[in-house]
Amino acid sequence: MSEITLGRYLFERLKQVEVNTVFGLPGDFNLCLLDKLYEVDGMRWAGNANELNAAYAADGYSRVKKLAAIITTFGVGELSALNGIAGSYSEHVGLLHIVGVPSISSQAKQLLLHHTLGNGDFTVFHRMSSNISQTTAFIKDINSAASEIDRCIRTAYVYQRPVYLALPANLVDDLVPASLLNTPIDLSLKPNDPEAEDEVIQTVCEMVQKAKNPVILVDACASRHDVKKETKDLIDATQFPAFVTPMGKGGVDEQHPRFGGVYVGTLSKPDVKEAVESADLVLSVGAILSDFNTGSFSYSYKTNNIVEFHSDYIKIKNATFPGVQFKFVLQKLVKAIKPFVKDYTPVPVPTLKLINSPHSPQTPLTQEWVWTKLSSWLREGDVVITETGTSAFGIVQTRFPNNTTGISQVLWGSIGYSVGAALGAVAAAEEVDKEKRVILFVGDGSLQLTVQEISTMIRWGLTPYIFVLNNDGYTIERLIHGEKAGYNDIQNWDHLALLPTFGAKVYDSIRVSTTGEFEQLTQSAEFAKNSKIRLIEVMLPTMDAPLNLVKQAQLTANTNKQQ
C-alpha cells in the first residue's frame, strides 16, 4: 500500500516500539480509531473496566517495557484517567495518552455536544492534561499528523513521562504515506555537551580519589531511565557499598556482594543508617526525595560531598549542570574511574538476616514473618508489585533475587494503583517471557477500589499471583490517624469467591492464616509454576504492620499536625 490511514499509522508506530497491548475504553469519539488497531497483526486491545484502571495498567506495563499507550474518549473518559496519568508523571513513567476528540468541524462550530461543559470550549481538557504531560499534541492538520505522532512517542520514551495526543474523529480515516513507516522513530538520547560532561567526570573522579568512606545510593530513576546496567558497572568498578531507597528497590541486584540494604533515613536498620550517614562521599543515582522515600526527609548525611546523577542534569555539591544526562556520564565515568579507586579498600557491607525465629506451624501470621519468609520464595526475573500501605513498607525487608523488578507507587501513593498496575505488568511480562512471574501484594482495603481489573486479567488468560493481605481495613490510615474510626473500616468480602465471580475457570483460591500454611504453600513446586491465576488471602492482625511503617505513620501524623 502506498497510503494508510492515520489511525493505522499510529498503531503501526506503537508496534514498532514494542507496545503490543493498548489499554483503555471505547467511546463514540474513539471508535473509528479503535477499528484500526485490529488491522495491525500482534496488537491487543486490553479493554479495561474503567479509565482509571486503564491508566494504572498502562503505568505498570511501561515499568516493564519502558513505554505504554492508553486510549480514552473525550471529556468523561480522559478525566477519569487523569489520576493515574498524574501518578505516571510524578514517578517518571513513559506513556502515550491518546484521546479521541470530536471532529474538527464540530469544534469549529462550537456545537453543544455530549461530554462537553456546554460552553463550546473543546480545549479545556487538553489544558488540564498539559500540566501533567511532558508535551501535548492536538492534531488538526493531516499533513503534520504523522510527524506529531512520532514526536509524541519519542518524547514519552526519552523523557519517561506521559504525553497527551488528541485525535479528532474525522482524521483517523485520512491517508498518510505508508513509506513514513520505513524510517524508525529515533529513540536515542542526544549527546551531552562535551565540555560540561568532561567537567562533571573530572570533578567526580577527584572527589572519589579523596574519599575514604564513599557509598552509592540508588533510587527510582535508575530503573525508570534505564541506567541499571551503568549503575552495576559503577559498583563493580569502584567496589563501593551500594544501597537503595524504597522506590529504588530492584534498581540494584540485591545478591550483589556489595549490596548493603535499603536506606530510609531514620527508618533504616541501624547498621544501614550508620553506613550511609557516616560516608564522606555519596554518589546518588536517580534520586526522588519524597517523604515516604526518605523517612519524612530524615536523611542525615555527615558530608556535603554529594553527587546527584539525574536523567537530565547532574548536581555536584551546590553546582548544577543542566542538560547533562546521567546515562552518558555514568558510561564514561566507569571507564575513567578505575585509576582513582586503586587505593580504596572495600569495607564490609551490612547483611540482612533472613532467619525466622523458631515457631509452631500453628503460629498466626504476622507482617514481620511474611516479608522475611518471602525472600526465600521469590526467584530471579520476578516482577513484584506492592500496594501503598503495609505492602510497600514490608517489601523493604525482603531480599530480592537478581534481576527482580520492583513496582510500587511510593511518591504518588494512589490507593488501589497496584491492581491495575499488575494487569499492565503481567501483560508486558507475557510479551517478554511467558515464564516470568508477576506477584501482587495488595491490602483488602486497596483491593476494593480497583478489583474489577481482575476480570480483565481473566479475560486474557493472564496468570498473576494476587496476595490479598486481609487486615480488616485501612491499616496504614489507622496508624496515621483514627485507629478505631469508622472511616477506616471496610465491608468484608469473600475474597476466595472473587476469581470464579469474574469468570475464572482454571485458578487457585487459597486462604493462609498460620506460618505452617504459608510455608507449605511456598514450598510447593506446583504453586511455584506460573500456570494459572491465583488469589491467596493472607490473614493478618488488624494493627500489625512493618516496624518502619509504624514509625513512618507517626512522622506523617506529626507533620499533618504542624502549622
Coordinates of C-alpha atoms in Angstrom, one line a residue:
M1 CA 0.0 0.0 0.0
S2 CA 1.3 3.5 -0.9
E3 CA -1.0 5.1 1.7
I4 CA -2.5 4.0 5.0
T5 CA -5.0 5.7 7.4
L6 CA -3.7 7.9 10.1
G7 CA -5.3 5.6 12.7
R8 CA -3.4 2.6 11.4
Y9 CA -0.2 4.6 11.2
L10 CA -0.5 5.3 14.9
F11 CA -0.8 1.6 15.8
E12 CA 1.9 0.6 13.4
R13 CA 4.3 3.0 15.1
L14 CA 3.3 1.7 18.5
K15 CA 4.0 -1.9 17.3
Q16 CA 7.4 -0.8 16.0
V17 CA 8.4 0.4 19.5
E18 CA 7.1 -2.9 21.0
V19 CA 3.9 -1.5 22.6
N20 CA 1.8 -4.5 21.8
T21 CA -1.1 -4.1 24.3
V22 CA -3.1 -0.9 24.4
F23 CA -5.2 -0.1 27.4
G24 CA -8.4 2.0 27.7
L25 CA -12.1 2.0 27.0
P26 CA -14.2 2.6 23.9
G27 CA -16.3 5.8 23.5
D28 CA -18.0 7.3 20.5
F29 CA -15.2 9.7 19.7
N30 CA -12.6 7.0 19.5
L31 CA -14.5 4.0 18.0
C32 CA -13.2 4.6 14.4
L33 CA -9.7 4.8 15.8
L34 CA -10.1 1.5 17.6
D35 CA -11.1 -0.2 14.4
K36 CA -7.6 0.4 13.0
L37 CA -5.9 -1.4 15.9
Y38 CA -7.3 -4.7 14.6
E39 CA -5.6 -4.1 11.3
V40 CA -2.1 -4.4 12.8
D41 CA -1.0 -8.0 13.5
G42 CA 0.1 -8.7 17.1
M43 CA -1.7 -5.7 18.6
R44 CA -4.0 -6.4 21.6
W45 CA -6.8 -4.2 22.9
A46 CA -7.0 -4.8 26.6
G47 CA -10.5 -3.4 27.2
N48 CA -10.4 -2.2 30.8
A49 CA -13.2 -1.9 33.3
N50 CA -12.7 1.9 33.7
E51 CA -10.3 4.6 32.6
L52 CA -8.6 5.0 36.0
N53 CA -7.7 1.3 36.0
A54 CA -6.5 1.6 32.4
A55 CA -4.2 4.4 33.4
Y56 CA -2.8 2.3 36.2
A57 CA -2.4 -0.7 33.8
A58 CA -0.5 1.5 31.3
D59 CA 1.8 2.6 34.1
G60 CA 2.5 -1.0 35.1
Y61 CA 3.1 -2.1 31.5
S62 CA 5.5 0.8 31.0
R63 CA 7.5 -0.1 34.1
V64 CA 8.3 -3.4 32.5
K65 CA 8.7 -2.4 28.8
K66 CA 9.5 1.4 29.1
L67 CA 6.5 2.6 27.1
A68 CA 2.8 2.1 27.1
A69 CA -0.4 3.5 25.5
I70 CA -3.9 4.2 26.7
I71 CA -6.9 5.4 24.7
T72 CA -9.8 7.2 26.2
T73 CA -12.7 9.2 24.8
F74 CA -13.1 13.0 25.1
G75 CA -14.1 14.6 28.4
V76 CA -15.6 11.9 30.6
G77 CA -13.1 9.3 29.6
E78 CA -9.9 11.3 29.7
L79 CA -10.8 13.0 33.0
S80 CA -11.4 9.6 34.6
A81 CA -7.9 8.6 33.7
L82 CA -6.1 11.7 35.0
N83 CA -5.3 10.4 38.5
G84 CA -3.4 7.5 37.0
I85 CA -1.7 9.8 34.4
A86 CA -0.6 12.2 37.2
G87 CA 0.9 9.3 39.1
S88 CA 2.9 8.4 36.0
Y89 CA 4.1 12.0 35.6
S90 CA 5.2 12.2 39.2
E91 CA 7.0 8.9 39.1
H92 CA 8.7 9.2 35.7
V93 CA 6.7 6.6 33.7
G94 CA 6.5 6.9 30.0
L95 CA 3.1 6.5 28.3
L96 CA 1.1 7.9 25.5
H97 CA -2.4 9.1 26.4
I98 CA -4.4 9.1 23.1
V99 CA -7.8 10.8 23.3
G100 CA -10.5 10.5 20.7
V101 CA -12.0 14.0 20.3
P102 CA -14.9 15.5 18.3
S103 CA -14.4 16.3 14.6
I104 CA -12.7 19.5 13.6
S105 CA -15.9 20.8 12.1
S106 CA -17.8 20.2 15.4
Q107 CA -15.1 22.1 17.3
A108 CA -15.2 25.0 14.8
K109 CA -18.9 25.3 15.1
Q110 CA -18.7 25.0 18.9
L111 CA -21.6 22.5 18.9
L112 CA -23.2 21.7 22.2
L113 CA -22.0 18.1 22.2
H114 CA -22.3 15.5 24.9
H115 CA -19.1 15.1 27.1
T116 CA -18.5 18.8 26.9
L117 CA -19.0 21.5 29.5
G118 CA -21.7 23.0 27.4
N119 CA -19.8 26.2 26.7
G120 CA -18.2 25.4 23.3
D121 CA -14.7 25.0 24.7
F122 CA -13.2 21.9 23.3
T123 CA -9.7 22.7 24.6
V124 CA -10.3 22.8 28.3
F125 CA -9.4 19.1 29.0
H126 CA -6.3 19.4 26.8
R127 CA -5.2 22.3 29.0
M128 CA -5.9 20.2 32.1
S129 CA -3.6 17.4 30.9
S130 CA -0.9 19.8 29.8
N131 CA 0.1 20.3 33.5
I132 CA 0.8 16.5 33.9
S133 CA 2.3 15.8 30.5
Q134 CA 5.9 16.2 29.1
T135 CA 4.3 17.5 25.9
T136 CA 1.0 17.6 24.1
A137 CA -0.4 17.5 20.6
F138 CA -3.9 18.3 19.4
I139 CA -3.9 17.1 15.8
K140 CA -5.7 19.4 13.3
D141 CA -3.8 19.0 10.1
I142 CA -3.3 15.7 8.3
N143 CA -0.1 17.0 6.7
S144 CA 1.7 17.2 10.0
A145 CA -0.2 14.5 11.8
A146 CA 2.3 11.6 11.3
S147 CA 5.3 13.7 12.4
E148 CA 3.4 14.8 15.5
I149 CA 2.6 11.2 16.4
D150 CA 6.3 10.3 16.0
R151 CA 7.3 13.3 18.2
C152 CA 4.9 12.3 20.9
I153 CA 6.1 8.7 21.0
R154 CA 9.7 9.8 21.1
T155 CA 9.1 12.3 23.9
A156 CA 7.2 9.8 26.1
Y157 CA 10.0 7.3 25.7
V158 CA 13.0 9.6 26.1
Y159 CA 11.7 11.6 29.0
Q160 CA 9.8 8.8 30.7
R161 CA 6.7 11.0 31.2
P162 CA 3.2 10.9 29.9
V163 CA 2.3 12.6 26.6
Y164 CA -1.1 13.8 25.6
L165 CA -2.2 13.2 22.0
A166 CA -5.7 14.3 20.8
L167 CA -7.0 12.8 17.5
P168 CA -10.2 14.2 16.0
A169 CA -12.7 11.5 14.9
N170 CA -12.7 12.7 11.3
L171 CA -9.0 12.5 10.8
V172 CA -8.3 8.8 11.7
D173 CA -9.5 7.7 8.3
D174 CA -7.5 10.3 6.4
L175 CA -4.5 8.9 4.5
V176 CA -0.7 9.4 5.0
P177 CA 2.2 7.9 3.0
A178 CA 2.9 4.4 4.2
S179 CA 6.6 5.0 3.3
L180 CA 6.9 7.1 6.5
L181 CA 6.9 3.8 8.5
N182 CA 10.2 2.8 6.8
T183 CA 12.1 5.3 8.9
P184 CA 12.1 4.2 12.6
I185 CA 11.4 6.7 15.3
D186 CA 14.7 7.9 16.8
L187 CA 14.5 6.9 20.4
S188 CA 18.2 7.7 21.1
L189 CA 19.4 10.4 23.5
K190 CA 21.1 13.4 22.2
P191 CA 24.8 13.7 23.2
N192 CA 25.8 15.8 26.2
D193 CA 27.7 19.0 25.9
P194 CA 31.3 17.6 25.8
E195 CA 32.8 20.3 28.0
A196 CA 30.2 20.1 30.7
E197 CA 30.3 16.3 30.6
D198 CA 34.1 16.3 30.9
E199 CA 34.0 18.7 33.8
V200 CA 31.5 16.5 35.7
I201 CA 33.6 13.4 35.2
Q202 CA 36.8 15.1 36.2
T203 CA 35.2 16.6 39.3
V204 CA 33.7 13.3 40.4
C205 CA 36.9 11.4 39.9
E206 CA 38.8 13.9 42.0
M207 CA 36.2 13.6 44.8
V208 CA 36.3 9.8 44.6
Q209 CA 40.1 9.9 44.9
K210 CA 39.9 11.9 48.1
A211 CA 37.1 9.8 49.7
K212 CA 37.9 7.3 52.4
N213 CA 34.4 6.1 53.0
P214 CA 32.2 6.5 49.9
V215 CA 28.8 4.9 49.2
I216 CA 26.5 4.6 46.2
L217 CA 22.7 5.3 46.8
V218 CA 20.4 4.1 44.1
D219 CA 16.8 5.5 43.7
A220 CA 13.8 5.1 41.4
C221 CA 15.0 6.9 38.3
A222 CA 17.9 4.5 37.8
S223 CA 15.2 2.0 36.7
R224 CA 12.9 4.4 35.1
H225 CA 15.6 5.9 32.9
D226 CA 17.4 2.7 32.1
V227 CA 20.7 3.0 33.9
K228 CA 20.6 -0.2 35.9
K229 CA 23.5 -1.6 33.9
E230 CA 25.6 1.5 34.2
T231 CA 24.9 1.6 37.9
K232 CA 26.0 -2.0 38.3
D233 CA 29.1 -1.3 36.3
L234 CA 29.9 1.6 38.6
I235 CA 29.5 -0.6 41.7
D236 CA 31.8 -3.3 40.1
A237 CA 34.4 -0.7 39.1
T238 CA 34.6 1.0 42.5
Q239 CA 33.5 -1.7 44.9
F240 CA 31.8 1.0 47.0
P241 CA 28.9 -0.2 49.2
A242 CA 25.6 0.2 47.4
F243 CA 22.2 0.9 48.9
V244 CA 18.8 1.5 47.5
T245 CA 15.8 3.6 48.7
P246 CA 12.3 2.1 48.9
M247 CA 11.4 3.5 45.5
G248 CA 14.8 2.3 44.2
K249 CA 14.2 -1.3 45.2
G250 CA 15.0 -3.5 42.2
G251 CA 17.5 -0.9 40.8
V252 CA 20.4 -3.0 42.1
D253 CA 20.8 -6.7 42.1
E254 CA 20.4 -7.5 45.8
Q255 CA 22.5 -10.6 45.7
H256 CA 25.5 -8.5 44.6
P257 CA 28.3 -8.8 47.3
R258 CA 28.5 -5.0 47.6
F259 CA 24.7 -4.5 48.2
G260 CA 24.1 -3.3 51.8
G261 CA 20.3 -2.8 52.1
V262 CA 17.6 -0.2 52.0
Y263 CA 18.2 3.3 53.3
V264 CA 15.2 5.2 54.5
G265 CA 16.7 7.9 56.8
T266 CA 15.8 7.4 60.4
L267 CA 13.6 4.4 59.5
S268 CA 16.6 2.4 58.3
K269 CA 18.1 -0.6 60.0
P270 CA 20.8 0.8 62.4
D271 CA 23.8 -0.7 60.5
V272 CA 22.5 0.6 57.2
K273 CA 21.8 4.1 58.7
E274 CA 25.3 4.2 60.1
A275 CA 27.0 3.0 56.9
V276 CA 25.2 5.6 54.7
E277 CA 25.3 8.6 57.0
S278 CA 28.9 8.2 58.0
A279 CA 30.0 8.3 54.4
D280 CA 32.3 11.1 53.3
L281 CA 31.0 10.9 49.7
V282 CA 27.6 9.9 48.4
L283 CA 27.1 9.1 44.8
S284 CA 23.3 9.3 44.4
V285 CA 21.8 7.8 41.2
G286 CA 18.3 8.8 40.2
A287 CA 17.0 10.3 43.5
I288 CA 13.4 11.1 44.2
L289 CA 13.5 12.6 47.6
S290 CA 9.8 12.3 48.7
D291 CA 8.6 12.0 52.3
F292 CA 7.8 8.2 52.3
N293 CA 11.1 7.6 50.3
T294 CA 13.3 9.4 52.8
G295 CA 11.7 8.6 56.2
S296 CA 10.0 12.1 56.2
F297 CA 13.1 13.8 54.9
S298 CA 15.2 12.4 57.7
Y299 CA 18.4 11.9 55.6
S300 CA 21.3 12.8 57.9
Y301 CA 24.5 12.8 55.8
K302 CA 27.6 13.8 57.7
T303 CA 29.1 15.2 54.5
N304 CA 28.4 17.9 51.8
N305 CA 30.2 15.8 49.3
I306 CA 27.1 14.6 47.4
V307 CA 26.9 13.9 43.7
E308 CA 23.4 13.6 42.3
F309 CA 23.1 11.8 38.9
H310 CA 19.8 12.6 37.2
S311 CA 18.3 11.8 33.8
D312 CA 18.7 15.4 32.6
Y313 CA 21.1 17.1 35.0
I314 CA 24.0 16.5 37.4
K315 CA 24.4 18.2 40.7
I316 CA 27.7 18.2 42.5
K317 CA 27.5 19.8 46.0
N318 CA 25.9 23.1 45.2
A319 CA 26.8 23.2 41.5
T320 CA 24.2 22.1 38.9
F321 CA 25.0 21.0 35.3
P322 CA 21.6 21.3 33.5
G323 CA 21.1 19.1 30.4
V324 CA 23.9 16.7 31.3
Q325 CA 22.3 13.3 31.2
F326 CA 23.4 10.6 33.6
K327 CA 23.4 7.7 31.2
F328 CA 26.3 9.0 29.2
V329 CA 28.1 10.3 32.3
L330 CA 27.9 7.0 34.1
Q331 CA 29.1 5.1 31.0
K332 CA 32.2 7.3 30.7
L333 CA 32.7 7.6 34.5
V334 CA 33.0 3.8 34.7
K335 CA 35.8 3.8 32.2
A336 CA 37.6 6.8 33.8
I337 CA 37.3 6.0 37.5
K338 CA 39.5 2.9 38.0
P339 CA 42.8 4.8 38.5
F340 CA 41.1 7.0 41.1
V341 CA 40.0 4.0 43.2
K342 CA 43.1 1.9 43.1
D343 CA 43.9 2.8 46.8
Y344 CA 40.4 2.1 48.0
T345 CA 40.0 -0.9 50.3
P346 CA 36.4 -2.2 50.3
V347 CA 34.7 -2.2 53.7
P348 CA 32.2 -4.8 54.8
V349 CA 28.6 -4.0 54.0
P350 CA 25.6 -4.6 56.2
T351 CA 24.0 -8.0 55.8
L352 CA 20.3 -8.9 56.0
K353 CA 19.5 -11.8 58.3
L354 CA 16.6 -13.8 56.9
I355 CA 16.2 -16.4 59.6
N356 CA 12.8 -16.5 61.2
S357 CA 12.7 -17.4 64.9
P358 CA 11.6 -20.9 65.7
H359 CA 7.8 -21.3 65.7
S360 CA 5.0 -23.8 65.8
P361 CA 3.2 -24.4 62.4
Q362 CA 0.1 -23.1 64.2
T363 CA 1.6 -19.7 64.9
P364 CA -0.6 -16.9 63.5
L365 CA 0.9 -15.0 60.6
T366 CA 2.5 -11.6 61.2
Q367 CA 3.7 -8.9 58.8
E368 CA 7.3 -9.3 60.0
W369 CA 7.3 -13.0 59.4
V370 CA 5.7 -12.9 56.0
W371 CA 8.0 -10.3 54.5
T372 CA 11.1 -12.1 55.8
K373 CA 9.9 -15.5 54.6
L374 CA 9.1 -14.1 51.1
S375 CA 12.8 -13.7 50.4
S376 CA 13.2 -17.5 50.0
W377 CA 10.2 -17.9 47.7
L378 CA 11.0 -15.2 45.1
R379 CA 13.1 -16.2 42.1
E380 CA 15.2 -14.5 39.5
G381 CA 13.2 -12.5 37.0
D382 CA 10.1 -12.0 39.1
V383 CA 8.1 -8.8 38.9
V384 CA 6.9 -7.8 42.4
I385 CA 4.2 -5.2 42.8
T386 CA 3.3 -3.8 46.2
E387 CA 0.4 -1.5 47.1
T388 CA 0.9 1.7 49.0
G389 CA 0.4 0.7 52.6
T390 CA 1.8 -2.2 54.6
S391 CA 3.0 -4.0 51.4
A392 CA 5.2 -1.1 50.1
F393 CA 6.8 -0.8 53.5
G394 CA 7.0 -4.5 54.2
I395 CA 8.8 -5.3 51.0
V396 CA 11.7 -3.2 52.1
Q397 CA 12.8 -6.1 54.4
T398 CA 12.6 -8.7 51.7
R399 CA 15.8 -9.6 49.9
F400 CA 15.2 -9.7 46.1
P401 CA 16.9 -12.3 43.8
N402 CA 18.9 -10.9 40.9
N403 CA 17.0 -9.3 38.1
T404 CA 13.9 -8.7 40.1
T405 CA 11.7 -5.8 39.1
G406 CA 10.1 -3.9 41.9
I407 CA 7.0 -1.8 41.2
S408 CA 5.4 0.4 43.8
Q409 CA 3.9 3.9 43.8
V410 CA 5.6 5.4 46.9
L411 CA 5.5 9.0 45.7
W412 CA 2.1 9.4 44.2
G413 CA 0.6 6.8 46.5
S414 CA -2.9 6.3 45.0
I415 CA -4.7 3.6 46.9
G416 CA -5.7 0.8 44.5
Y417 CA -3.0 1.5 42.0
S418 CA -1.3 -1.9 42.3
V419 CA -4.2 -4.0 41.0
G420 CA -4.4 -2.1 37.7
A421 CA -0.6 -1.9 37.5
A422 CA -0.4 -5.7 38.0
L423 CA -2.6 -6.1 34.9
G424 CA -0.3 -4.0 32.9
A425 CA 2.8 -5.7 34.2
V426 CA 1.6 -9.2 33.6
A427 CA 0.5 -8.3 30.1
A428 CA 4.0 -6.9 29.4
A429 CA 5.7 -9.8 31.2
E430 CA 3.8 -12.3 29.0
E431 CA 5.2 -10.4 25.9
V432 CA 8.7 -10.5 27.2
D433 CA 8.9 -14.0 28.7
K434 CA 5.9 -16.3 29.3
E435 CA 7.7 -17.9 32.3
K436 CA 8.2 -14.6 34.1
R437 CA 6.1 -14.4 37.3
V438 CA 4.1 -11.3 38.3
I439 CA 3.4 -11.2 42.0
L440 CA 1.0 -8.7 43.5
F441 CA 0.7 -7.8 47.2
V442 CA -2.4 -5.7 47.9
G443 CA -4.4 -4.9 51.1
D444 CA -8.0 -5.8 51.4
G445 CA -9.0 -2.1 51.5
S446 CA -7.0 -1.1 48.5
L447 CA -8.3 -4.1 46.5
Q448 CA -11.8 -2.8 46.8
L449 CA -11.0 0.4 44.7
T450 CA -9.9 -1.4 41.6
V451 CA -10.9 -5.1 41.9
Q452 CA -12.7 -5.0 38.5
E453 CA -9.4 -5.3 36.7
I454 CA -9.0 -8.9 37.9
S455 CA -11.7 -9.6 35.3
T456 CA -9.5 -8.2 32.6
M457 CA -6.7 -10.5 33.7
I458 CA -9.0 -13.5 33.5
R459 CA -10.3 -12.3 30.1
W460 CA -6.8 -12.6 28.6
G461 CA -5.8 -15.7 30.4
L462 CA -3.1 -13.9 32.4
T463 CA -1.6 -15.7 35.4
P464 CA -0.5 -13.3 38.2
Y465 CA -0.2 -14.3 41.9
I466 CA -2.6 -12.0 43.8
F467 CA -1.7 -11.9 47.5
V468 CA -4.5 -10.2 49.4
L469 CA -3.3 -9.0 52.8
N470 CA -6.5 -9.1 54.9
N471 CA -6.1 -7.0 58.0
D472 CA -9.7 -5.7 58.1
G473 CA -9.5 -2.3 56.6
Y474 CA -7.1 0.6 56.0
T475 CA -4.3 -0.2 58.4
I476 CA -1.9 2.4 57.1
E477 CA -4.6 5.1 57.7
R478 CA -5.3 3.7 61.2
L479 CA -1.7 4.0 62.0
I480 CA -1.6 7.7 60.9
H481 CA -5.0 8.7 62.5
G482 CA -8.2 7.1 63.5
E483 CA -7.4 3.6 64.8
K484 CA -11.0 2.9 65.7
A485 CA -12.6 5.4 63.3
G486 CA -15.4 4.1 61.1
Y487 CA -14.0 5.8 58.0
N488 CA -11.1 3.3 58.1
D489 CA -13.4 0.3 58.2
I490 CA -14.5 -1.6 55.0
Q491 CA -17.1 -4.2 54.2
N492 CA -15.5 -7.6 54.5
W493 CA -15.5 -9.6 51.2
D494 CA -15.4 -13.3 50.4
H495 CA -12.1 -13.0 48.7
L496 CA -11.9 -16.7 47.7
A497 CA -15.0 -16.2 45.6
L498 CA -13.6 -13.3 43.5
L499 CA -11.9 -15.4 40.8
P500 CA -14.9 -17.5 39.9
T501 CA -17.2 -14.5 40.2
F502 CA -15.2 -12.8 37.5
G503 CA -15.4 -16.0 35.3
A504 CA -12.1 -17.8 36.0
K505 CA -12.2 -21.5 35.0
V506 CA -8.6 -22.5 35.9
Y507 CA -7.5 -20.9 39.1
D508 CA -6.5 -21.3 42.7
S509 CA -8.1 -19.5 45.6
I510 CA -6.3 -20.1 48.9
R511 CA -6.5 -18.8 52.4
V512 CA -3.5 -19.0 54.8
S513 CA -3.6 -18.0 58.4
T514 CA -0.6 -19.7 60.0
T515 CA 3.1 -19.9 59.4
G516 CA 2.7 -23.6 58.7
E517 CA 0.1 -23.0 56.0
F518 CA 2.3 -20.3 54.4
E519 CA 5.4 -22.4 54.4
Q520 CA 3.6 -25.4 52.9
L521 CA 2.3 -23.2 50.1
T522 CA 5.6 -21.6 49.3
Q523 CA 7.4 -24.9 49.3
S524 CA 5.1 -26.4 46.8
A525 CA 6.7 -27.0 43.4
E526 CA 3.3 -26.7 41.7
F527 CA 2.5 -23.4 43.4
A528 CA 5.8 -22.0 42.1
K529 CA 4.8 -22.6 38.5
N530 CA 3.4 -19.7 36.6
S531 CA 0.5 -21.8 35.2
K532 CA -2.8 -20.2 36.4
I533 CA -4.2 -17.1 38.1
R534 CA -4.0 -17.5 41.8
L535 CA -5.5 -15.4 44.7
I536 CA -4.0 -16.0 48.1
E537 CA -5.8 -14.4 51.1
V538 CA -3.2 -13.8 53.9
M539 CA -4.9 -13.3 57.2
L540 CA -3.2 -10.8 59.4
P541 CA -4.0 -8.9 62.7
T542 CA -5.6 -5.5 62.1
M543 CA -3.0 -3.3 63.7
D544 CA 0.0 -5.5 62.8
A545 CA 2.4 -3.6 60.4
P546 CA 6.1 -3.5 59.4
L547 CA 8.0 -1.5 62.0
N548 CA 9.2 1.1 59.5
L549 CA 5.6 1.8 58.6
V550 CA 4.6 2.3 62.2
K551 CA 7.4 4.8 62.6
Q552 CA 6.6 6.5 59.3
A553 CA 3.0 6.8 60.3
Q554 CA 4.0 8.6 63.5
L555 CA 6.2 11.0 61.5
T556 CA 3.4 11.6 59.0
A557 CA 0.8 12.2 61.8
N558 CA 3.2 14.8 63.4
T559 CA 3.7 16.5 60.0
N560 CA 0.0 16.8 59.4
K561 CA -0.5 18.4 62.8
Q562 CA 2.2 21.1 62.2
Q563 CA 1.0 24.6 61.3

